[in-house]
Amino acid sequence: MGTIDRHFLWSIFHRIDKDKNGSISGDELQQALANGTWTAFNPETIRLMMAMFDTDGNGVIDFNEFAALWQYVCDWQETFRSFDLDNSGTIDRHELKSGKPV
Protein backbone atom coordinates (compact mmCIF):
# COMPACT_ATOMS: atom_id res chain seq x y z
CA MET A 1 0.00 0.00 0.00
CA GLY A 2 1.13 3.57 -0.58
CA THR A 3 1.62 6.36 1.88
CA ILE A 4 -0.95 6.53 4.64
CA ASP A 5 -2.86 9.80 4.97
CA ARG A 6 -1.89 10.61 8.56
CA HIS A 7 -4.74 13.12 8.97
CA PHE A 8 -7.27 10.47 7.97
CA LEU A 9 -5.56 7.96 10.24
CA TRP A 10 -5.57 10.44 13.14
CA SER A 11 -9.34 10.88 12.75
CA ILE A 12 -9.81 7.11 12.97
CA PHE A 13 -7.46 6.86 15.96
CA HIS A 14 -9.37 9.65 17.69
CA ARG A 15 -12.71 7.86 17.18
CA ILE A 16 -11.34 4.58 18.56
CA ASP A 17 -9.80 6.32 21.61
CA LYS A 18 -13.15 6.55 23.40
CA ASP A 19 -11.75 7.83 26.71
CA LYS A 20 -9.61 10.43 24.87
CA ASN A 21 -6.43 9.58 26.77
CA GLY A 22 -4.27 9.51 23.64
CA SER A 23 -3.96 5.73 23.44
CA ILE A 24 -6.03 2.71 22.47
CA SER A 25 -6.61 -0.08 24.97
CA GLY A 26 -7.40 -3.66 24.05
CA ASP A 27 -11.06 -3.06 24.92
CA GLU A 28 -11.22 0.02 22.68
CA LEU A 29 -9.56 -1.89 19.84
CA GLN A 30 -11.97 -4.79 20.20
CA GLN A 31 -14.96 -2.43 20.13
CA ALA A 32 -13.63 -0.78 16.98
CA LEU A 33 -12.94 -3.93 14.98
CA ALA A 34 -15.52 -6.23 13.50
CA ASN A 35 -15.33 -9.41 11.47
CA GLY A 36 -17.13 -9.73 8.15
CA THR A 37 -20.13 -10.89 10.19
CA TRP A 38 -20.06 -7.68 12.27
CA THR A 39 -19.20 -9.63 15.40
CA ALA A 40 -16.36 -8.62 17.70
CA PHE A 41 -12.91 -10.05 17.15
CA ASN A 42 -11.95 -12.95 19.35
CA PRO A 43 -10.31 -11.62 22.55
CA GLU A 44 -7.23 -13.75 21.82
CA THR A 45 -6.88 -12.06 18.42
CA ILE A 46 -7.02 -8.66 20.11
CA ARG A 47 -4.44 -9.76 22.67
CA LEU A 48 -2.11 -10.91 19.90
CA MET A 49 -2.57 -7.66 17.96
CA MET A 50 -1.84 -5.64 21.07
CA ALA A 51 1.29 -7.70 21.74
CA MET A 52 2.48 -7.29 18.14
CA PHE A 53 2.00 -3.53 17.93
CA ASP A 54 2.52 -2.30 21.50
CA THR A 55 6.21 -1.89 20.78
CA ASP A 56 7.01 0.02 23.97
CA GLY A 57 5.22 -2.57 26.12
CA ASN A 58 3.05 -0.11 28.02
CA GLY A 59 -0.18 -2.08 27.45
CA VAL A 60 -1.80 0.38 25.03
CA ILE A 61 -1.41 1.41 21.39
CA ASP A 62 -0.26 4.98 20.75
CA PHE A 63 -0.75 6.74 17.42
CA ASN A 64 2.51 5.55 15.81
CA GLU A 65 1.85 1.98 16.92
CA PHE A 66 -1.69 2.31 15.53
CA ALA A 67 -0.27 3.50 12.19
CA ALA A 68 1.81 0.30 12.02
CA LEU A 69 -1.24 -1.82 12.93
CA TRP A 70 -3.32 -0.03 10.25
CA GLN A 71 -0.64 -0.66 7.60
CA TYR A 72 -0.45 -4.33 8.59
CA VAL A 73 -4.23 -4.78 8.27
CA CYS A 74 -4.30 -2.93 4.93
CA ASP A 75 -1.48 -5.10 3.58
CA TRP A 76 -3.34 -8.27 4.60
CA GLN A 77 -6.54 -7.00 2.98
CA GLU A 78 -4.69 -6.31 -0.25
CA THR A 79 -3.14 -9.78 -0.20
CA PHE A 80 -6.55 -11.36 0.43
CA ARG A 81 -8.11 -9.41 -2.43
CA SER A 82 -5.35 -10.53 -4.78
CA PHE A 83 -6.40 -14.16 -4.18
CA ASP A 84 -10.20 -13.59 -4.02
CA LEU A 85 -10.50 -13.43 -7.80
CA ASP A 86 -14.31 -13.52 -7.87
CA ASN A 87 -14.68 -10.96 -5.06
CA SER A 88 -16.81 -13.40 -3.06
CA GLY A 89 -15.18 -12.59 0.28
CA THR A 90 -13.75 -16.11 0.46
CA ILE A 91 -10.81 -17.85 -1.15
CA ASP A 92 -11.49 -21.30 -2.55
CA ARG A 93 -8.78 -23.80 -3.39
CA HIS A 94 -8.83 -22.87 -7.09
CA GLU A 95 -8.29 -19.20 -6.31
CA LEU A 96 -5.54 -20.12 -3.87
CA LYS A 97 -3.75 -22.08 -6.60
CA SER A 98 -4.20 -19.47 -9.32
CA GLY A 99 -4.12 -16.24 -7.33
CA LYS A 100 -1.23 -13.89 -7.83
CA PRO A 101 -0.29 -12.21 -4.55
CA VAL A 102 0.67 -8.56 -4.67
PDB file of N, CA and C in Angstrom:
ATOM      1  N   MET A   1       0.847  -1.175   0.000  1.00  0.00           N
ATOM      2  CA  MET A   1       0.000   0.000   0.000  1.00  0.00           C
ATOM      3  C   MET A   1       0.887   1.230   0.000  1.00  0.00           C
ATOM      4  N   GLY A   2       0.372   2.332  -0.513  1.00  0.00           N
ATOM      5  CA  GLY A   2       1.127   3.565  -0.581  1.00  0.00           C
ATOM      6  C   GLY A   2       1.181   4.272   0.758  1.00  0.00           C
ATOM      7  N   THR A   3       1.507   5.543   0.686  1.00  0.00           N
ATOM      8  CA  THR A   3       1.624   6.356   1.878  1.00  0.00           C
ATOM      9  C   THR A   3       0.267   6.504   2.558  1.00  0.00           C
ATOM     10  N   ILE A   4       0.277   6.383   3.861  1.00  0.00           N
ATOM     11  CA  ILE A   4      -0.945   6.530   4.640  1.00  0.00           C
ATOM     12  C   ILE A   4      -1.206   8.005   4.867  1.00  0.00           C
ATOM     13  N   ASP A   5      -2.456   8.434   4.657  1.00  0.00           N
ATOM     14  CA  ASP A   5      -2.856   9.804   4.968  1.00  0.00           C
ATOM     15  C   ASP A   5      -2.958   9.916   6.484  1.00  0.00           C
ATOM     16  N   ARG A   6      -1.969  10.557   7.091  1.00  0.00           N
ATOM     17  CA  ARG A   6      -1.890  10.612   8.558  1.00  0.00           C
ATOM     18  C   ARG A   6      -3.044  11.403   9.160  1.00  0.00           C
ATOM     19  N   HIS A   7      -3.577  12.381   8.454  1.00  0.00           N
ATOM     20  CA  HIS A   7      -4.740  13.120   8.974  1.00  0.00           C
ATOM     21  C   HIS A   7      -5.967  12.212   9.045  1.00  0.00           C
ATOM     22  N   PHE A   8      -6.171  11.430   7.991  1.00  0.00           N
ATOM     23  CA  PHE A   8      -7.268  10.467   7.971  1.00  0.00           C
ATOM     24  C   PHE A   8      -7.085   9.449   9.092  1.00  0.00           C
ATOM     25  N   LEU A   9      -5.861   8.946   9.216  1.00  0.00           N
ATOM     26  CA  LEU A   9      -5.562   7.961  10.241  1.00  0.00           C
ATOM     27  C   LEU A   9      -5.757   8.538  11.643  1.00  0.00           C
ATOM     28  N   TRP A  10      -5.374   9.788  11.838  1.00  0.00           N
ATOM     29  CA  TRP A  10      -5.565  10.440  13.135  1.00  0.00           C
ATOM     30  C   TRP A  10      -7.057  10.514  13.472  1.00  0.00           C
ATOM     31  N   SER A  11      -7.899  10.807  12.475  1.00  0.00           N
ATOM     32  CA  SER A  11      -9.343  10.885  12.752  1.00  0.00           C
ATOM     33  C   SER A  11      -9.890   9.524  13.173  1.00  0.00           C
ATOM     34  N   ILE A  12      -9.385   8.453  12.571  1.00  0.00           N
ATOM     35  CA  ILE A  12      -9.807   7.108  12.971  1.00  0.00           C
ATOM     36  C   ILE A  12      -9.310   6.803  14.381  1.00  0.00           C
ATOM     37  N   PHE A  13      -8.038   7.088  14.638  1.00  0.00           N
ATOM     38  CA  PHE A  13      -7.462   6.862  15.963  1.00  0.00           C
ATOM     39  C   PHE A  13      -8.274   7.594  17.029  1.00  0.00           C
ATOM     40  N   HIS A  14      -8.618   8.835  16.748  1.00  0.00           N
ATOM     41  CA  HIS A  14      -9.370   9.655  17.692  1.00  0.00           C
ATOM     42  C   HIS A  14     -10.748   9.059  17.992  1.00  0.00           C
ATOM     43  N   ARG A  15     -11.395   8.488  16.965  1.00  0.00           N
ATOM     44  CA  ARG A  15     -12.709   7.861  17.183  1.00  0.00           C
ATOM     45  C   ARG A  15     -12.596   6.583  18.004  1.00  0.00           C
ATOM     46  N   ILE A  16     -11.525   5.827  17.817  1.00  0.00           N
ATOM     47  CA  ILE A  16     -11.341   4.577  18.565  1.00  0.00           C
ATOM     48  C   ILE A  16     -10.985   4.861  20.023  1.00  0.00           C
ATOM     49  N   ASP A  17     -10.235   5.926  20.257  1.00  0.00           N
ATOM     50  CA  ASP A  17      -9.800   6.318  21.608  1.00  0.00           C
ATOM     51  C   ASP A  17     -10.983   6.944  22.351  1.00  0.00           C
ATOM     52  N   LYS A  18     -11.890   6.090  22.794  1.00  0.00           N
ATOM     53  CA  LYS A  18     -13.149   6.553  23.404  1.00  0.00           C
ATOM     54  C   LYS A  18     -12.940   7.396  24.659  1.00  0.00           C
ATOM     55  N   ASP A  19     -11.948   7.059  25.486  1.00  0.00           N
ATOM     56  CA  ASP A  19     -11.752   7.827  26.714  1.00  0.00           C
ATOM     57  C   ASP A  19     -10.837   9.040  26.509  1.00  0.00           C
ATOM     58  N   LYS A  20     -10.401   9.250  25.267  1.00  0.00           N
ATOM     59  CA  LYS A  20      -9.615  10.431  24.872  1.00  0.00           C
ATOM     60  C   LYS A  20      -8.339  10.613  25.688  1.00  0.00           C
ATOM     61  N   ASN A  21      -7.673   9.491  26.002  1.00  0.00           N
ATOM     62  CA  ASN A  21      -6.430   9.581  26.769  1.00  0.00           C
ATOM     63  C   ASN A  21      -5.193   9.515  25.884  1.00  0.00           C
ATOM     64  N   GLY A  22      -5.383   9.502  24.569  1.00  0.00           N
ATOM     65  CA  GLY A  22      -4.265   9.507  23.645  1.00  0.00           C
ATOM     66  C   GLY A  22      -3.696   8.142  23.322  1.00  0.00           C
ATOM     67  N   SER A  23      -4.396   7.086  23.741  1.00  0.00           N
ATOM     68  CA  SER A  23      -3.956   5.730  23.438  1.00  0.00           C
ATOM     69  C   SER A  23      -5.176   4.822  23.310  1.00  0.00           C
ATOM     70  N   ILE A  24      -4.954   3.676  22.693  1.00  0.00           N
ATOM     71  CA  ILE A  24      -6.033   2.715  22.467  1.00  0.00           C
ATOM     72  C   ILE A  24      -5.764   1.475  23.313  1.00  0.00           C
ATOM     73  N   SER A  25      -6.716   1.132  24.150  1.00  0.00           N
ATOM     74  CA  SER A  25      -6.614  -0.078  24.972  1.00  0.00           C
ATOM     75  C   SER A  25      -7.112  -1.271  24.162  1.00  0.00           C
ATOM     76  N   GLY A  26      -6.891  -2.452  24.684  1.00  0.00           N
ATOM     77  CA  GLY A  26      -7.404  -3.656  24.047  1.00  0.00           C
ATOM     78  C   GLY A  26      -8.913  -3.634  23.927  1.00  0.00           C
ATOM     79  N   ASP A  27      -9.596  -3.152  24.962  1.00  0.00           N
ATOM     80  CA  ASP A  27     -11.063  -3.061  24.920  1.00  0.00           C
ATOM     81  C   ASP A  27     -11.520  -2.094  23.837  1.00  0.00           C
ATOM     82  N   GLU A  28     -10.846  -0.950  23.715  1.00  0.00           N
ATOM     83  CA  GLU A  28     -11.219   0.022  22.679  1.00  0.00           C
ATOM     84  C   GLU A  28     -10.964  -0.553  21.286  1.00  0.00           C
ATOM     85  N   LEU A  29      -9.856  -1.277  21.129  1.00  0.00           N
ATOM     86  CA  LEU A  29      -9.558  -1.890  19.837  1.00  0.00           C
ATOM     87  C   LEU A  29     -10.597  -2.935  19.491  1.00  0.00           C
ATOM     88  N   GLN A  30     -10.974  -3.751  20.455  1.00  0.00           N
ATOM     89  CA  GLN A  30     -11.973  -4.790  20.196  1.00  0.00           C
ATOM     90  C   GLN A  30     -13.314  -4.177  19.817  1.00  0.00           C
ATOM     91  N   GLN A  31     -13.693  -3.085  20.466  1.00  0.00           N
ATOM     92  CA  GLN A  31     -14.956  -2.427  20.134  1.00  0.00           C
ATOM     93  C   GLN A  31     -14.925  -1.833  18.732  1.00  0.00           C
ATOM     94  N   ALA A  32     -13.744  -1.431  18.276  1.00  0.00           N
ATOM     95  CA  ALA A  32     -13.625  -0.776  16.976  1.00  0.00           C
ATOM     96  C   ALA A  32     -13.595  -1.763  15.814  1.00  0.00           C
ATOM     97  N   LEU A  33     -13.090  -2.956  16.053  1.00  0.00           N
ATOM     98  CA  LEU A  33     -12.935  -3.926  14.977  1.00  0.00           C
ATOM     99  C   LEU A  33     -14.139  -4.847  14.904  1.00  0.00           C
ATOM    100  N   ALA A  34     -14.438  -5.278  13.701  1.00  0.00           N
ATOM    101  CA  ALA A  34     -15.524  -6.233  13.499  1.00  0.00           C
ATOM    102  C   ALA A  34     -15.112  -7.201  12.409  1.00  0.00           C
ATOM    103  N   ASN A  35     -15.550  -8.421  12.530  1.00  0.00           N
ATOM    104  CA  ASN A  35     -15.335  -9.406  11.472  1.00  0.00           C
ATOM    105  C   ASN A  35     -16.301  -9.111  10.335  1.00  0.00           C
ATOM    106  N   GLY A  36     -16.207  -9.879   9.270  1.00  0.00           N
ATOM    107  CA  GLY A  36     -17.134  -9.728   8.149  1.00  0.00           C
ATOM    108  C   GLY A  36     -18.575  -9.961   8.566  1.00  0.00           C
ATOM    109  N   THR A  37     -18.784 -10.629   9.697  1.00  0.00           N
ATOM    110  CA  THR A  37     -20.135 -10.893  10.191  1.00  0.00           C
ATOM    111  C   THR A  37     -20.591  -9.814  11.181  1.00  0.00           C
ATOM    112  N   TRP A  38     -19.780  -8.776  11.350  1.00  0.00           N
ATOM    113  CA  TRP A  38     -20.064  -7.677  12.275  1.00  0.00           C
ATOM    114  C   TRP A  38     -20.080  -8.113  13.726  1.00  0.00           C
ATOM    115  N   THR A  39     -19.367  -9.202  14.015  1.00  0.00           N
ATOM    116  CA  THR A  39     -19.195  -9.629  15.396  1.00  0.00           C
ATOM    117  C   THR A  39     -17.814  -9.197  15.865  1.00  0.00           C
ATOM    118  N   ALA A  40     -17.641  -9.070  17.153  1.00  0.00           N
ATOM    119  CA  ALA A  40     -16.360  -8.623  17.702  1.00  0.00           C
ATOM    120  C   ALA A  40     -15.277  -9.652  17.430  1.00  0.00           C
ATOM    121  N   PHE A  41     -14.054  -9.159  17.296  1.00  0.00           N
ATOM    122  CA  PHE A  41     -12.909 -10.055  17.153  1.00  0.00           C
ATOM    123  C   PHE A  41     -12.777 -10.898  18.412  1.00  0.00           C
ATOM    124  N   ASN A  42     -12.252 -12.073  18.237  1.00  0.00           N
ATOM    125  CA  ASN A  42     -11.949 -12.954  19.354  1.00  0.00           C
ATOM    126  C   ASN A  42     -10.986 -12.226  20.293  1.00  0.00           C
ATOM    127  N   PRO A  43     -11.215 -12.285  21.605  1.00  0.00           N
ATOM    128  CA  PRO A  43     -10.308 -11.617  22.552  1.00  0.00           C
ATOM    129  C   PRO A  43      -8.850 -12.040  22.397  1.00  0.00           C
ATOM    130  N   GLU A  44      -8.611 -13.292  22.028  1.00  0.00           N
ATOM    131  CA  GLU A  44      -7.233 -13.748  21.823  1.00  0.00           C
ATOM    132  C   GLU A  44      -6.594 -13.040  20.629  1.00  0.00           C
ATOM    133  N   THR A  45      -7.378 -12.796  19.579  1.00  0.00           N
ATOM    134  CA  THR A  45      -6.875 -12.057  18.416  1.00  0.00           C
ATOM    135  C   THR A  45      -6.491 -10.640  18.822  1.00  0.00           C
ATOM    136  N   ILE A  46      -7.323 -10.009  19.630  1.00  0.00           N
ATOM    137  CA  ILE A  46      -7.022  -8.655  20.107  1.00  0.00           C
ATOM    138  C   ILE A  46      -5.758  -8.676  20.959  1.00  0.00           C
ATOM    139  N   ARG A  47      -5.635  -9.662  21.829  1.00  0.00           N
ATOM    140  CA  ARG A  47      -4.444  -9.763  22.674  1.00  0.00           C
ATOM    141  C   ARG A  47      -3.186  -9.896  21.818  1.00  0.00           C
ATOM    142  N   LEU A  48      -3.264 -10.725  20.779  1.00  0.00           N
ATOM    143  CA  LEU A  48      -2.112 -10.906  19.897  1.00  0.00           C
ATOM    144  C   LEU A  48      -1.784  -9.630  19.131  1.00  0.00           C
ATOM    145  N   MET A  49      -2.806  -8.929  18.668  1.00  0.00           N
ATOM    146  CA  MET A  49      -2.575  -7.664  17.957  1.00  0.00           C
ATOM    147  C   MET A  49      -1.935  -6.634  18.889  1.00  0.00           C
ATOM    148  N   MET A  50      -2.421  -6.575  20.106  1.00  0.00           N
ATOM    149  CA  MET A  50      -1.841  -5.642  21.072  1.00  0.00           C
ATOM    150  C   MET A  50      -0.378  -5.999  21.319  1.00  0.00           C
ATOM    151  N   ALA A  51      -0.090  -7.274  21.478  1.00  0.00           N
ATOM    152  CA  ALA A  51       1.288  -7.700  21.735  1.00  0.00           C
ATOM    153  C   ALA A  51       2.193  -7.388  20.551  1.00  0.00           C
ATOM    154  N   MET A  52       1.682  -7.540  19.339  1.00  0.00           N
ATOM    155  CA  MET A  52       2.479  -7.285  18.144  1.00  0.00           C
ATOM    156  C   MET A  52       2.804  -5.802  17.966  1.00  0.00           C
ATOM    157  N   PHE A  53       1.850  -4.938  18.288  1.00  0.00           N
ATOM    158  CA  PHE A  53       1.999  -3.528  17.930  1.00  0.00           C
ATOM    159  C   PHE A  53       2.266  -2.599  19.104  1.00  0.00           C
ATOM    160  N   ASP A  54       2.149  -3.086  20.316  1.00  0.00           N
ATOM    161  CA  ASP A  54       2.517  -2.297  21.503  1.00  0.00           C
ATOM    162  C   ASP A  54       4.030  -2.415  21.671  1.00  0.00           C
ATOM    163  N   THR A  55       4.762  -1.706  20.837  1.00  0.00           N
ATOM    164  CA  THR A  55       6.214  -1.890  20.778  1.00  0.00           C
ATOM    165  C   THR A  55       6.941  -1.389  22.015  1.00  0.00           C
ATOM    166  N   ASP A  56       6.347  -0.446  22.749  1.00  0.00           N
ATOM    167  CA  ASP A  56       7.008   0.025  23.968  1.00  0.00           C
ATOM    168  C   ASP A  56       6.565  -0.748  25.207  1.00  0.00           C
ATOM    169  N   GLY A  57       5.625  -1.684  25.032  1.00  0.00           N
ATOM    170  CA  GLY A  57       5.221  -2.570  26.118  1.00  0.00           C
ATOM    171  C   GLY A  57       4.439  -1.924  27.241  1.00  0.00           C
ATOM    172  N   ASN A  58       3.780  -0.783  26.956  1.00  0.00           N
ATOM    173  CA  ASN A  58       3.047  -0.109  28.023  1.00  0.00           C
ATOM    174  C   ASN A  58       1.580  -0.548  28.131  1.00  0.00           C
ATOM    175  N   GLY A  59       1.175  -1.533  27.340  1.00  0.00           N
ATOM    176  CA  GLY A  59      -0.178  -2.084  27.452  1.00  0.00           C
ATOM    177  C   GLY A  59      -1.231  -1.390  26.629  1.00  0.00           C
ATOM    178  N   VAL A  60      -0.864  -0.340  25.892  1.00  0.00           N
ATOM    179  CA  VAL A  60      -1.803   0.380  25.029  1.00  0.00           C
ATOM    180  C   VAL A  60      -1.109   0.689  23.700  1.00  0.00           C
ATOM    181  N   ILE A  61      -1.906   1.066  22.724  1.00  0.00           N
ATOM    182  CA  ILE A  61      -1.407   1.410  21.393  1.00  0.00           C
ATOM    183  C   ILE A  61      -1.454   2.931  21.240  1.00  0.00           C
ATOM    184  N   ASP A  62      -0.281   3.537  21.011  1.00  0.00           N
ATOM    185  CA  ASP A  62      -0.264   4.975  20.749  1.00  0.00           C
ATOM    186  C   ASP A  62      -0.457   5.200  19.245  1.00  0.00           C
ATOM    187  N   PHE A  63      -0.441   6.443  18.816  1.00  0.00           N
ATOM    188  CA  PHE A  63      -0.749   6.740  17.423  1.00  0.00           C
ATOM    189  C   PHE A  63       0.234   6.079  16.455  1.00  0.00           C
ATOM    190  N   ASN A  64       1.523   6.156  16.716  1.00  0.00           N
ATOM    191  CA  ASN A  64       2.506   5.553  15.807  1.00  0.00           C
ATOM    192  C   ASN A  64       2.371   4.039  15.762  1.00  0.00           C
ATOM    193  N   GLU A  65       2.082   3.418  16.885  1.00  0.00           N
ATOM    194  CA  GLU A  65       1.846   1.981  16.917  1.00  0.00           C
ATOM    195  C   GLU A  65       0.570   1.643  16.139  1.00  0.00           C
ATOM    196  N   PHE A  66      -0.435   2.498  16.270  1.00  0.00           N
ATOM    197  CA  PHE A  66      -1.688   2.310  15.530  1.00  0.00           C
ATOM    198  C   PHE A  66      -1.447   2.422  14.024  1.00  0.00           C
ATOM    199  N   ALA A  67      -0.590   3.348  13.617  1.00  0.00           N
ATOM    200  CA  ALA A  67      -0.273   3.503  12.189  1.00  0.00           C
ATOM    201  C   ALA A  67       0.346   2.211  11.650  1.00  0.00           C
ATOM    202  N   ALA A  68       1.213   1.573  12.433  1.00  0.00           N
ATOM    203  CA  ALA A  68       1.808   0.300  12.017  1.00  0.00           C
ATOM    204  C   ALA A  68       0.754  -0.798  11.948  1.00  0.00           C
ATOM    205  N   LEU A  69      -0.152  -0.841  12.922  1.00  0.00           N
ATOM    206  CA  LEU A  69      -1.243  -1.816  12.930  1.00  0.00           C
ATOM    207  C   LEU A  69      -2.126  -1.608  11.702  1.00  0.00           C
ATOM    208  N   TRP A  70      -2.472  -0.367  11.400  1.00  0.00           N
ATOM    209  CA  TRP A  70      -3.318  -0.029  10.246  1.00  0.00           C
ATOM    210  C   TRP A  70      -2.657  -0.518   8.960  1.00  0.00           C
ATOM    211  N   GLN A  71      -1.361  -0.245   8.801  1.00  0.00           N
ATOM    212  CA  GLN A  71      -0.641  -0.660   7.599  1.00  0.00           C
ATOM    213  C   GLN A  71      -0.644  -2.175   7.469  1.00  0.00           C
ATOM    214  N   TYR A  72      -0.451  -2.875   8.582  1.00  0.00           N
ATOM    215  CA  TYR A  72      -0.452  -4.333   8.594  1.00  0.00           C
ATOM    216  C   TYR A  72      -1.805  -4.872   8.118  1.00  0.00           C
ATOM    217  N   VAL A  73      -2.884  -4.331   8.649  1.00  0.00           N
ATOM    218  CA  VAL A  73      -4.229  -4.783   8.267  1.00  0.00           C
ATOM    219  C   VAL A  73      -4.485  -4.476   6.790  1.00  0.00           C
ATOM    220  N   CYS A  74      -4.103  -3.295   6.340  1.00  0.00           N
ATOM    221  CA  CYS A  74      -4.298  -2.932   4.933  1.00  0.00           C
ATOM    222  C   CYS A  74      -3.513  -3.859   4.010  1.00  0.00           C
ATOM    223  N   ASP A  75      -2.291  -4.191   4.384  1.00  0.00           N
ATOM    224  CA  ASP A  75      -1.480  -5.105   3.580  1.00  0.00           C
ATOM    225  C   ASP A  75      -2.130  -6.480   3.491  1.00  0.00           C
ATOM    226  N   TRP A  76      -2.665  -6.978   4.621  1.00  0.00           N
ATOM    227  CA  TRP A  76      -3.338  -8.275   4.596  1.00  0.00           C
ATOM    228  C   TRP A  76      -4.600  -8.227   3.749  1.00  0.00           C
ATOM    229  N   GLN A  77      -5.345  -7.133   3.818  1.00  0.00           N
ATOM    230  CA  GLN A  77      -6.543  -6.998   2.979  1.00  0.00           C
ATOM    231  C   GLN A  77      -6.176  -7.036   1.506  1.00  0.00           C
ATOM    232  N   GLU A  78      -5.133  -6.337   1.138  1.00  0.00           N
ATOM    233  CA  GLU A  78      -4.688  -6.309  -0.248  1.00  0.00           C
ATOM    234  C   GLU A  78      -4.258  -7.705  -0.712  1.00  0.00           C
ATOM    235  N   THR A  79      -3.555  -8.413   0.133  1.00  0.00           N
ATOM    236  CA  THR A  79      -3.142  -9.777  -0.201  1.00  0.00           C
ATOM    237  C   THR A  79      -4.360 -10.675  -0.383  1.00  0.00           C
ATOM    238  N   PHE A  80      -5.323 -10.564   0.539  1.00  0.00           N
ATOM    239  CA  PHE A  80      -6.550 -11.364   0.429  1.00  0.00           C
ATOM    240  C   PHE A  80      -7.263 -11.064  -0.881  1.00  0.00           C
ATOM    241  N   ARG A  81      -7.412  -9.795  -1.195  1.00  0.00           N
ATOM    242  CA  ARG A  81      -8.115  -9.412  -2.427  1.00  0.00           C
ATOM    243  C   ARG A  81      -7.403  -9.924  -3.674  1.00  0.00           C
ATOM    244  N   SER A  82      -6.080 -10.032  -3.616  1.00  0.00           N
ATOM    245  CA  SER A  82      -5.347 -10.528  -4.784  1.00  0.00           C
ATOM    246  C   SER A  82      -5.638 -12.007  -5.038  1.00  0.00           C
ATOM    247  N   PHE A  83      -6.041 -12.751  -4.017  1.00  0.00           N
ATOM    248  CA  PHE A  83      -6.400 -14.161  -4.177  1.00  0.00           C
ATOM    249  C   PHE A  83      -7.892 -14.349  -4.426  1.00  0.00           C
ATOM    250  N   ASP A  84      -8.737 -13.473  -3.887  1.00  0.00           N
ATOM    251  CA  ASP A  84     -10.197 -13.589  -4.017  1.00  0.00           C
ATOM    252  C   ASP A  84     -10.611 -13.069  -5.395  1.00  0.00           C
ATOM    253  N   LEU A  85     -10.329 -13.870  -6.423  1.00  0.00           N
ATOM    254  CA  LEU A  85     -10.498 -13.429  -7.800  1.00  0.00           C
ATOM    255  C   LEU A  85     -11.937 -13.112  -8.180  1.00  0.00           C
ATOM    256  N   ASP A  86     -12.905 -13.776  -7.553  1.00  0.00           N
ATOM    257  CA  ASP A  86     -14.312 -13.521  -7.874  1.00  0.00           C
ATOM    258  C   ASP A  86     -14.971 -12.541  -6.908  1.00  0.00           C
ATOM    259  N   ASN A  87     -14.185 -11.942  -6.035  1.00  0.00           N
ATOM    260  CA  ASN A  87     -14.685 -10.959  -5.055  1.00  0.00           C
ATOM    261  C   ASN A  87     -15.819 -11.494  -4.199  1.00  0.00           C
ATOM    262  N   SER A  88     -15.751 -12.771  -3.853  1.00  0.00           N
ATOM    263  CA  SER A  88     -16.808 -13.396  -3.059  1.00  0.00           C
ATOM    264  C   SER A  88     -16.623 -13.188  -1.562  1.00  0.00           C
ATOM    265  N   GLY A  89     -15.454 -12.729  -1.145  1.00  0.00           N
ATOM    266  CA  GLY A  89     -15.176 -12.592   0.277  1.00  0.00           C
ATOM    267  C   GLY A  89     -14.602 -13.860   0.882  1.00  0.00           C
ATOM    268  N   THR A  90     -14.390 -14.865   0.046  1.00  0.00           N
ATOM    269  CA  THR A  90     -13.753 -16.109   0.460  1.00  0.00           C
ATOM    270  C   THR A  90     -12.739 -16.504  -0.604  1.00  0.00           C
ATOM    271  N   ILE A  91     -11.796 -17.334  -0.209  1.00  0.00           N
ATOM    272  CA  ILE A  91     -10.809 -17.850  -1.146  1.00  0.00           C
ATOM    273  C   ILE A  91     -10.989 -19.357  -1.218  1.00  0.00           C
ATOM    274  N   ASP A  92     -11.359 -19.850  -2.398  1.00  0.00           N
ATOM    275  CA  ASP A  92     -11.489 -21.300  -2.547  1.00  0.00           C
ATOM    276  C   ASP A  92     -10.151 -21.869  -3.008  1.00  0.00           C
ATOM    277  N   ARG A  93     -10.069 -23.176  -3.074  1.00  0.00           N
ATOM    278  CA  ARG A  93      -8.779 -23.802  -3.393  1.00  0.00           C
ATOM    279  C   ARG A  93      -8.304 -23.458  -4.797  1.00  0.00           C
ATOM    280  N   HIS A  94      -9.228 -23.228  -5.734  1.00  0.00           N
ATOM    281  CA  HIS A  94      -8.835 -22.870  -7.093  1.00  0.00           C
ATOM    282  C   HIS A  94      -8.232 -21.466  -7.127  1.00  0.00           C
ATOM    283  N   GLU A  95      -8.833 -20.555  -6.383  1.00  0.00           N
ATOM    284  CA  GLU A  95      -8.293 -19.205  -6.305  1.00  0.00           C
ATOM    285  C   GLU A  95      -6.929 -19.210  -5.604  1.00  0.00           C
ATOM    286  N   LEU A  96      -6.805 -20.043  -4.593  1.00  0.00           N
ATOM    287  CA  LEU A  96      -5.539 -20.120  -3.870  1.00  0.00           C
ATOM    288  C   LEU A  96      -4.417 -20.603  -4.788  1.00  0.00           C
ATOM    289  N   LYS A  97      -4.742 -21.560  -5.669  1.00  0.00           N
ATOM    290  CA  LYS A  97      -3.746 -22.084  -6.599  1.00  0.00           C
ATOM    291  C   LYS A  97      -3.414 -21.086  -7.701  1.00  0.00           C
ATOM    292  N   SER A  98      -4.420 -20.327  -8.158  1.00  0.00           N
ATOM    293  CA  SER A  98      -4.196 -19.468  -9.320  1.00  0.00           C
ATOM    294  C   SER A  98      -4.013 -18.000  -8.976  1.00  0.00           C
ATOM    295  N   GLY A  99      -4.249 -17.633  -7.714  1.00  0.00           N
ATOM    296  CA  GLY A  99      -4.124 -16.237  -7.325  1.00  0.00           C
ATOM    297  C   GLY A  99      -2.693 -15.753  -7.428  1.00  0.00           C
ATOM    298  N   LYS A 100      -2.550 -14.491  -7.711  1.00  0.00           N
ATOM    299  CA  LYS A 100      -1.235 -13.890  -7.834  1.00  0.00           C
ATOM    300  C   LYS A 100      -1.085 -12.836  -6.755  1.00  0.00           C
ATOM    301  N   PRO A 101      -0.417 -13.173  -5.643  1.00  0.00           N
ATOM    302  CA  PRO A 101      -0.294 -12.209  -4.553  1.00  0.00           C
ATOM    303  C   PRO A 101       0.439 -10.953  -5.002  1.00  0.00           C
ATOM    304  N   VAL A 102       0.071  -9.860  -4.353  1.00  0.00           N
ATOM    305  CA  VAL A 102       0.668  -8.560  -4.671  1.00  0.00           C
ATOM    306  C   VAL A 102       2.104  -8.530  -4.214  1.00  0.00           C
TER     307      VAL A 102
END
